[in-house]
XYZ file of C-alpha atoms in Angstrom:
145
model
C -53.076 -8.266 -1.956
C -53.612 -8.716 1.671
C -56.846 -9.783 3.602
C -58.212 -6.664 5.935
C -57.677 -7.330 9.632
C -60.857 -8.461 11.342
C -62.566 -6.880 14.275
C -61.127 -9.525 16.619
C -57.931 -7.833 15.037
C -58.782 -4.490 14.912
C -60.057 -4.481 18.624
C -56.300 -5.788 19.691
C -54.404 -3.797 18.162
C -56.500 -0.988 19.793
C -56.774 -2.120 22.537
C -52.447 -3.188 22.887
C -51.832 0.818 21.461
C -53.990 1.883 24.571
C -51.953 0.087 27.094
C -48.166 0.970 25.176
C -50.011 4.597 25.157
C -50.564 4.434 28.704
C -47.630 2.320 30.657
C -45.027 5.891 28.068
C -47.116 8.095 30.129
C -47.347 7.123 33.019
C -43.410 6.790 32.759
C -43.598 10.261 32.136
C -45.085 11.038 34.371
C -43.458 9.260 37.237
C -39.767 10.286 36.009
C -40.477 14.051 35.789
C -43.448 15.803 36.853
C -44.539 13.776 39.737
C -42.330 15.445 43.073
C -40.235 12.668 44.224
C -39.067 14.340 47.219
C -40.077 18.003 49.085
C -37.582 19.970 52.101
C -35.389 22.563 52.822
C -32.035 22.732 52.935
C -29.585 25.335 54.168
C -25.826 26.409 54.083
C -23.549 29.044 52.470
C -25.007 30.377 48.732
C -21.982 29.253 47.257
C -22.552 29.966 43.289
C -25.442 31.025 40.948
C -25.001 31.206 37.881
C -27.574 31.473 34.063
C -26.526 29.028 31.889
C -27.989 26.944 28.878
C -27.135 26.522 25.397
C -31.096 26.299 23.808
C -32.884 26.913 27.460
C -31.174 29.611 29.249
C -31.748 28.547 33.489
C -30.294 29.469 36.423
C -27.706 26.395 37.851
C -27.032 26.650 41.513
C -24.704 25.794 44.590
C -24.524 25.807 48.444
C -21.922 24.242 51.018
C -24.201 22.290 53.540
C -21.434 22.515 56.353
C -21.570 19.488 59.167
C -20.318 17.626 61.798
C -19.306 13.775 61.547
C -17.575 11.275 59.462
C -18.492 7.700 59.401
C -14.454 7.308 59.329
C -12.851 9.841 61.849
C -14.824 11.243 64.420
C -14.778 14.609 65.155
C -14.124 15.958 62.104
C -16.031 18.853 60.178
C -17.342 18.018 56.655
C -18.755 19.897 54.485
C -21.688 18.958 51.285
C -22.258 19.814 48.217
C -26.403 20.560 46.823
C -26.882 21.135 43.768
C -30.069 22.491 41.821
C -31.605 24.468 39.609
C -34.492 27.987 39.528
C -37.171 28.262 37.423
C -38.660 30.892 38.518
C -37.097 34.797 37.719
C -37.764 36.158 40.647
C -36.799 32.976 43.501
C -33.259 33.575 41.243
C -33.739 37.387 41.491
C -32.725 37.035 44.952
C -30.536 34.376 45.521
C -28.443 36.379 43.305
C -28.336 39.074 45.934
C -27.571 36.853 48.680
C -24.535 34.714 47.478
C -22.654 34.237 49.794
C -24.915 34.717 52.592
C -26.045 32.095 55.194
C -29.733 30.926 53.039
C -32.349 28.335 53.092
C -34.033 26.987 50.501
C -37.415 25.045 49.154
C -37.131 22.371 47.083
C -38.772 20.080 44.516
C -36.921 16.872 43.605
C -38.062 15.303 40.648
C -36.319 11.827 39.040
C -35.479 13.342 35.769
C -34.769 16.508 34.420
C -36.862 18.068 31.188
C -34.731 21.001 29.566
C -36.819 24.896 30.532
C -36.931 23.312 34.283
C -32.265 23.253 34.530
C -29.742 20.435 34.838
C -30.594 20.024 38.431
C -33.381 17.286 40.006
C -33.245 19.738 42.547
C -36.181 22.503 41.687
C -35.462 26.067 44.231
C -39.055 27.378 44.076
C -38.499 29.133 47.573
C -36.089 31.351 49.864
C -34.874 33.315 52.730
C -31.847 34.666 54.512
C -31.434 32.390 57.362
C -30.860 34.596 60.887
C -29.273 31.650 62.700
C -25.982 31.250 63.876
C -23.101 29.937 62.083
C -22.527 26.481 63.604
C -19.885 26.525 66.402
C -16.578 25.468 65.486
C -15.209 22.648 67.105
C -13.306 23.536 70.055
C -9.264 21.992 70.487
C -9.133 18.117 70.912
C -7.033 19.244 73.853
C -10.636 20.508 75.945
C -11.652 17.185 74.845
C -9.935 15.316 77.718
C -9.833 17.895 80.942
């Protein structure tokens, strides 16, 4: 037959359980709900898809272009920015802008939730960028006159 737990033992057990629960809740909050970064990116909207098995989400990709490379000077480089969209109106607006230069506002989280999308960056606003496309580099012979 087991002895009933003493009062200090019960308090210690409940206290330990509450501490573990608080640590787990804090970890969940900072990984999935706390906004790690908040910003904008501008580039050419390359694709937007509606995909998923159980949770259908909008997934997109923007091609960001820029100058310079640490290994070779004077080169043009590009980088892809992958994102998810959880708002249907924003996704529809993006769908109509495929192939255009756009500026998106996004929030980045450290973890992914299945109903939010496959990417850590979640776009919540979009606008068409009316600024001109960056100029191309001149030919090499024009650098040296």
